[in-house]
């Protein structure tokens, strides 16, 4: 009888230690997902702040391309509006990427624009930002995959269900983005000039149907 009680006590201790270790591991993964999303959010805001300056620069040479400018402005507003989880944000960013590709197609028709230092600097800033977003996206999705795998596999899913851990959403944007960028504004008859920094503030949104890196921190 005494031996059975000792064995039972040992089993209880082992299970308790396993549960604590599993819980702490889930917390660590959730915090990594949260931190990774914050880094992406910073770069997305840089991109959103850069877009109006790109539009203003191209408008300085091709003011008649109003339809393209309006499309980019609408796509940028939708992406920067907040209230989106990673999956929905990715859809908005992809729409913005498509609009930006049409904006750059317009720029191809204006050799003077392509050779201007303001446009070249903004284009380089966008490229660098998208590289950082791509790197951030890979890091974020890797952590999401680890978290979701642990939540779904047995026996860790027992602890995950007990403490209401939820699957995180992947971020699958085609192109990434920038937060503080040069401001470009033209008056009538003025050529593109030097750029000054513009600050874009953070905007985090709730995520529906899953773990939100910000809301559920």
CSV table of N, CA, C and O in Angstrom, one decimal, residues 23-97:
chain,number,residue,atom,x,y,z
A,23,UNK,N,3.2,24.6,-20.0
A,23,UNK,CA,2.6,26.0,-19.9
A,23,UNK,C,3.6,27.1,-20.2
A,23,UNK,O,3.3,28.0,-21.0
A,24,UNK,N,4.7,27.0,-19.5
A,24,UNK,CA,5.8,28.0,-19.7
A,24,UNK,C,6.3,28.1,-21.2
A,24,UNK,O,6.6,29.1,-21.7
A,25,UNK,N,6.4,26.9,-21.8
A,25,UNK,CA,6.8,26.9,-23.2
A,25,UNK,C,5.7,27.5,-24.1
A,25,UNK,O,6.1,28.2,-25.0
A,26,UNK,N,4.5,27.3,-23.8
A,26,UNK,CA,3.4,28.0,-24.6
A,26,UNK,C,3.5,29.5,-24.4
A,26,UNK,O,3.3,30.3,-25.4
A,27,UNK,N,3.7,29.9,-23.2
A,27,UNK,CA,3.8,31.4,-22.9
A,27,UNK,C,5.0,32.0,-23.7
A,27,UNK,O,4.9,33.0,-24.3
A,28,UNK,N,6.1,31.2,-23.7
A,28,UNK,CA,7.3,31.8,-24.4
A,28,UNK,C,7.0,31.9,-25.9
A,28,UNK,O,7.3,32.9,-26.5
A,29,UNK,N,6.4,30.9,-26.5
A,29,UNK,CA,6.1,31.0,-27.9
A,29,UNK,C,5.1,32.1,-28.2
A,29,UNK,O,5.2,32.8,-29.2
A,30,UNK,N,4.1,32.2,-27.3
A,30,UNK,CA,3.1,33.3,-27.6
A,30,UNK,C,3.8,34.7,-27.5
A,30,UNK,O,3.4,35.6,-28.3
A,31,UNK,N,4.7,34.8,-26.6
A,31,UNK,CA,5.4,36.1,-26.5
A,31,UNK,C,6.3,36.4,-27.7
A,31,UNK,O,6.4,37.5,-28.1
A,32,UNK,N,6.9,35.3,-28.2
A,32,UNK,CA,7.7,35.4,-29.4
A,32,UNK,C,6.8,35.9,-30.6
A,32,UNK,O,7.2,36.7,-31.4
A,33,UNK,N,5.6,35.3,-30.7
A,33,UNK,CA,4.7,35.7,-31.8
A,33,UNK,C,4.3,37.1,-31.6
A,33,UNK,O,4.3,37.9,-32.6
A,34,UNK,N,4.0,37.5,-30.4
A,34,UNK,CA,3.7,38.9,-30.1
A,34,UNK,C,4.8,39.9,-30.5
A,34,UNK,O,4.5,40.9,-31.2
A,35,UNK,N,6.0,39.6,-30.1
A,35,UNK,CA,7.1,40.5,-30.4
A,35,UNK,C,7.4,40.5,-31.9
A,35,UNK,O,7.7,41.6,-32.5
A,36,UNK,N,7.3,39.3,-32.6
A,36,UNK,CA,7.6,39.3,-34.0
A,36,UNK,C,6.5,40.1,-34.8
A,36,UNK,O,6.9,40.8,-35.8
A,37,UNK,N,5.3,40.1,-34.3
A,37,UNK,CA,4.2,40.9,-35.0
A,37,UNK,C,4.5,42.4,-34.8
A,37,UNK,O,4.2,43.2,-35.7
A,38,UNK,N,5.0,42.8,-33.6
A,38,UNK,CA,5.3,44.2,-33.4
A,38,UNK,C,6.3,44.7,-34.4
A,38,UNK,O,6.2,45.8,-34.9
A,39,UNK,N,7.3,43.9,-34.7
A,39,UNK,CA,8.3,44.3,-35.6
A,39,UNK,C,7.8,44.5,-37.0
A,39,UNK,O,8.1,45.4,-37.7
A,40,UNK,N,6.9,43.6,-37.4
A,40,UNK,CA,6.2,43.7,-38.7
A,40,UNK,C,5.4,44.9,-38.7
A,40,UNK,O,5.4,45.7,-39.7
A,41,UNK,N,4.7,45.2,-37.7
A,41,UNK,CA,3.8,46.4,-37.6
A,41,UNK,C,4.6,47.7,-37.8
A,41,UNK,O,4.1,48.6,-38.5
A,42,UNK,N,5.8,47.7,-37.2
A,42,UNK,CA,6.6,48.9,-37.4
A,42,UNK,C,7.0,49.1,-38.8
A,42,UNK,O,6.9,50.2,-39.4
A,43,UNK,N,7.4,48.1,-39.5
A,43,UNK,CA,7.7,48.2,-40.9
A,43,UNK,C,6.5,48.5,-41.8
A,43,UNK,O,6.6,49.2,-42.8
A,44,UNK,N,5.4,47.9,-41.5
A,44,UNK,CA,4.2,48.2,-42.2
A,44,UNK,C,3.8,49.7,-42.1
A,44,UNK,O,3.4,50.4,-43.1
A,45,UNK,N,4.0,50.3,-41.0
A,45,UNK,CA,3.7,51.7,-40.8
A,45,UNK,C,4.7,52.6,-41.6
A,45,UNK,O,4.3,53.6,-42.1
A,46,UNK,N,5.9,52.1,-41.7
A,46,UNK,CA,6.9,52.8,-42.5
A,46,UNK,C,6.4,52.8,-44.0
A,46,UNK,O,6.4,53.8,-44.7
A,47,UNK,N,5.9,51.7,-44.4
A,47,UNK,CA,5.4,51.6,-45.8
A,47,UNK,C,4.2,52.5,-46.0
A,47,UNK,O,4.1,53.2,-47.0
A,48,UNK,N,3.3,52.4,-45.0
A,48,UNK,CA,2.1,53.3,-45.2
A,48,UNK,C,2.4,54.8,-45.2
A,48,UNK,O,1.7,55.5,-45.9
A,49,UNK,N,3.4,55.2,-44.4
A,49,UNK,CA,3.8,56.6,-44.4
A,49,UNK,C,4.6,57.0,-45.7
A,49,UNK,O,4.5,58.1,-46.1
A,50,UNK,N,5.2,56.0,-46.3
A,50,UNK,CA,5.9,56.3,-47.5
A,50,UNK,C,5.0,56.5,-48.8
A,50,UNK,O,5.3,57.3,-49.6
A,51,UNK,N,3.9,55.8,-48.8
A,51,UNK,CA,3.0,55.8,-50.0
A,51,UNK,C,2.6,57.2,-50.4
A,51,UNK,O,2.7,57.5,-51.6
A,52,UNK,N,2.1,58.0,-49.5
A,52,UNK,CA,1.6,59.3,-49.9
A,52,UNK,C,2.8,60.1,-50.6
A,52,UNK,O,2.5,60.9,-51.5
A,53,UNK,N,4.0,60.0,-50.1
A,53,UNK,CA,5.1,60.7,-50.7
A,53,UNK,C,5.4,60.2,-52.1
A,53,UNK,O,5.8,61.0,-53.0
A,54,UNK,N,5.3,58.9,-52.3
A,54,UNK,CA,5.5,58.3,-53.6
A,54,UNK,C,4.4,58.9,-54.6
A,54,UNK,O,4.7,59.3,-55.7
A,55,UNK,N,3.2,58.9,-54.1
A,55,UNK,CA,2.1,59.4,-54.9
A,55,UNK,C,2.3,60.9,-55.3
A,55,UNK,O,2.2,61.3,-56.4
A,56,UNK,N,2.7,61.7,-54.3
A,56,UNK,CA,3.0,63.1,-54.5
A,56,UNK,C,4.1,63.3,-55.5
A,56,UNK,O,4.1,64.2,-56.3
A,57,UNK,N,5.1,62.5,-55.4
A,57,UNK,CA,6.3,62.6,-56.3
A,57,UNK,C,5.9,62.3,-57.7
A,57,UNK,O,6.2,63.1,-58.6
A,58,UNK,N,5.1,61.2,-57.9
A,58,UNK,CA,4.7,60.9,-59.3
A,58,UNK,C,3.7,61.9,-59.8
A,58,UNK,O,3.8,62.3,-61.0
A,59,UNK,N,2.9,62.4,-58.9
A,59,UNK,CA,1.9,63.4,-59.3
A,59,UNK,C,2.6,64.7,-59.9
A,59,UNK,O,2.0,65.4,-60.7
A,60,UNK,N,3.8,65.0,-59.3
A,60,UNK,CA,4.5,66.1,-59.7
A,60,UNK,C,4.9,66.1,-61.2
A,60,UNK,O,5.1,67.1,-61.8
A,61,UNK,N,4.9,64.9,-61.8
A,61,UNK,CA,5.2,64.7,-63.2
A,61,UNK,C,4.1,64.3,-64.1
A,61,UNK,O,4.0,64.6,-65.2
A,62,UNK,N,3.2,63.5,-63.5
A,62,UNK,CA,2.1,63.0,-64.3
A,62,UNK,C,0.7,63.2,-63.6
A,62,UNK,O,0.0,62.2,-63.2
A,63,UNK,N,0.4,64.4,-63.4
A,63,UNK,CA,-0.8,64.8,-62.7
A,63,UNK,C,-2.1,64.2,-63.3
A,63,UNK,O,-3.1,64.0,-62.6
A,64,UNK,N,-2.1,63.9,-64.6
A,64,UNK,CA,-3.3,63.4,-65.2
A,64,UNK,C,-3.6,61.9,-64.9
A,64,UNK,O,-4.7,61.4,-65.2
A,65,UNK,N,-2.7,61.2,-64.2
A,65,UNK,CA,-2.9,59.8,-63.9
A,65,UNK,C,-3.7,59.7,-62.6
A,65,UNK,O,-3.4,59.0,-61.7
A,66,UNK,N,-4.8,60.4,-62.5
A,66,UNK,CA,-5.6,60.5,-61.3
A,66,UNK,C,-6.2,59.2,-60.8
A,66,UNK,O,-6.3,58.9,-59.6
A,67,UNK,N,-6.6,58.3,-61.8
A,67,UNK,CA,-7.2,57.1,-61.4
A,67,UNK,C,-6.3,56.2,-60.7
A,67,UNK,O,-6.6,55.5,-59.7
A,68,UNK,N,-5.0,56.2,-61.1
A,68,UNK,CA,-4.0,55.4,-60.4
A,68,UNK,C,-3.7,55.9,-59.0
A,68,UNK,O,-3.6,55.2,-58.0
A,69,UNK,N,-3.6,57.3,-58.9
A,69,UNK,CA,-3.4,57.9,-57.6
A,69,UNK,C,-4.5,57.6,-56.6
A,69,UNK,O,-4.3,57.3,-55.5
A,70,UNK,N,-5.8,57.6,-57.1
A,70,UNK,CA,-6.9,57.3,-56.3
A,70,UNK,C,-6.9,55.9,-55.8
A,70,UNK,O,-7.2,55.6,-54.7
A,71,UNK,N,-6.5,55.0,-56.7
A,71,UNK,CA,-6.5,53.6,-56.4
A,71,UNK,C,-5.4,53.3,-55.3
A,71,UNK,O,-5.7,52.6,-54.3
A,72,UNK,N,-4.3,53.9,-55.4
A,72,UNK,CA,-3.2,53.7,-54.4
A,72,UNK,C,-3.7,54.3,-53.1
A,72,UNK,O,-3.4,53.7,-52.0
A,73,UNK,N,-4.3,55.5,-53.1
A,73,UNK,CA,-4.7,56.2,-51.9
A,73,UNK,C,-5.8,55.3,-51.2
A,73,UNK,O,-5.7,55.2,-49.9
A,74,UNK,N,-6.7,54.7,-51.9
A,74,UNK,CA,-7.7,53.9,-51.3
A,74,UNK,C,-7.1,52.6,-50.7
A,74,UNK,O,-7.4,52.2,-49.6
A,75,UNK,N,-6.2,52.0,-51.4
A,75,UNK,CA,-5.5,50.8,-50.9
A,75,UNK,C,-4.7,51.1,-49.7
A,75,UNK,O,-4.7,50.3,-48.7
A,76,UNK,N,-4.0,52.2,-49.7
A,76,UNK,CA,-3.2,52.6,-48.5
A,76,UNK,C,-4.1,52.8,-47.3
A,76,UNK,O,-3.8,52.4,-46.2
A,77,UNK,N,-5.2,53.5,-47.5
A,77,UNK,CA,-6.2,53.8,-46.4
A,77,UNK,C,-6.7,52.5,-45.8
A,77,UNK,O,-6.8,52.4,-44.6
A,78,UNK,N,-7.0,51.5,-46.7
A,78,UNK,CA,-7.5,50.3,-46.2
A,78,UNK,C,-6.5,49.5,-45.4
A,78,UNK,O,-6.8,48.9,-44.3
A,79,UNK,N,-5.2,49.5,-45.8
A,79,UNK,CA,-4.2,48.8,-45.2
A,79,UNK,C,-3.8,49.5,-43.8
A,79,UNK,O,-3.4,48.8,-42.9
A,80,UNK,N,-3.8,50.8,-43.8
A,80,UNK,CA,-3.4,51.5,-42.6
A,80,UNK,C,-4.5,51.8,-41.6
A,80,UNK,O,-4.3,52.4,-40.6
A,81,UNK,N,-5.7,51.4,-41.9
A,81,UNK,CA,-6.9,51.7,-41.1
A,81,UNK,C,-6.9,51.1,-39.8
A,81,UNK,O,-7.6,51.5,-38.9
A,82,UNK,N,-6.2,50.0,-39.5
A,82,UNK,CA,-6.2,49.3,-38.2
A,82,UNK,C,-7.4,48.4,-38.1
A,82,UNK,O,-8.3,48.3,-39.0
A,83,UNK,N,-7.5,47.6,-37.0
A,83,UNK,CA,-8.6,46.7,-36.8
A,83,UNK,C,-8.5,45.4,-37.5
A,83,UNK,O,-9.5,44.7,-37.6
A,84,UNK,N,-7.3,45.1,-38.1
A,84,UNK,CA,-7.2,43.9,-38.8
A,84,UNK,C,-6.2,42.9,-38.1
A,84,UNK,O,-5.2,43.4,-37.6
A,85,UNK,N,-6.5,41.6,-38.2
A,85,UNK,CA,-5.6,40.6,-37.8
A,85,UNK,C,-4.5,40.4,-38.8
A,85,UNK,O,-4.7,40.8,-40.0
A,86,UNK,N,-3.5,39.5,-38.6
A,86,UNK,CA,-2.5,39.3,-39.5
A,86,UNK,C,-3.0,38.8,-40.9
A,86,UNK,O,-2.5,39.2,-41.9
A,87,UNK,N,-3.9,37.9,-40.9
A,87,UNK,CA,-4.4,37.3,-42.2
A,87,UNK,C,-5.1,38.4,-43.0
A,87,UNK,O,-4.9,38.5,-44.2
A,88,UNK,N,-6.0,39.2,-42.3
A,88,UNK,CA,-6.7,40.2,-43.0
A,88,UNK,C,-5.7,41.3,-43.4
A,88,UNK,O,-5.9,41.9,-44.5
A,89,UNK,N,-4.8,41.6,-42.6
A,89,UNK,CA,-3.8,42.7,-42.9
A,89,UNK,C,-3.0,42.3,-44.2
A,89,UNK,O,-2.7,43.1,-45.0
A,90,UNK,N,-2.7,41.0,-44.3
A,90,UNK,CA,-2.0,40.5,-45.5
A,90,UNK,C,-2.8,40.7,-46.7
A,90,UNK,O,-2.2,41.1,-47.8
A,91,UNK,N,-4.1,40.5,-46.7
A,91,UNK,CA,-4.9,40.8,-47.9
A,91,UNK,C,-4.9,42.2,-48.3
A,91,UNK,O,-4.7,42.6,-49.4
A,92,UNK,N,-5.0,43.1,-47.3
A,92,UNK,CA,-4.9,44.6,-47.6
A,92,UNK,C,-3.5,45.0,-48.1
A,92,UNK,O,-3.4,45.8,-49.0
A,93,UNK,N,-2.5,44.4,-47.5
A,93,UNK,CA,-1.1,44.7,-48.0
A,93,UNK,C,-0.9,44.2,-49.4
A,93,UNK,O,-0.2,44.9,-50.2
A,94,UNK,N,-1.5,43.1,-49.8
A,94,UNK,CA,-1.4,42.6,-51.1
A,94,UNK,C,-2.1,43.5,-52.1
A,94,UNK,O,-1.6,43.7,-53.2
A,95,UNK,N,-3.2,44.0,-51.7
A,95,UNK,CA,-4.0,45.0,-52.6
A,95,UNK,C,-3.2,46.2,-52.7
A,95,UNK,O,-3.1,46.8,-53.8
A,96,UNK,N,-2.5,46.7,-51.7
A,96,UNK,CA,-1.7,47.9,-51.8
A,96,UNK,C,-0.5,47.6,-52.7
A,96,UNK,O,-0.1,48.5,-53.5
A,97,UNK,N,0.1,46.4,-52.6
A,97,UNK,CA,1.2,46.1,-53.5
A,97,UNK,C,0.8,46.2,-54.9
A,97,UNK,O,1.6,46.6,-55.8
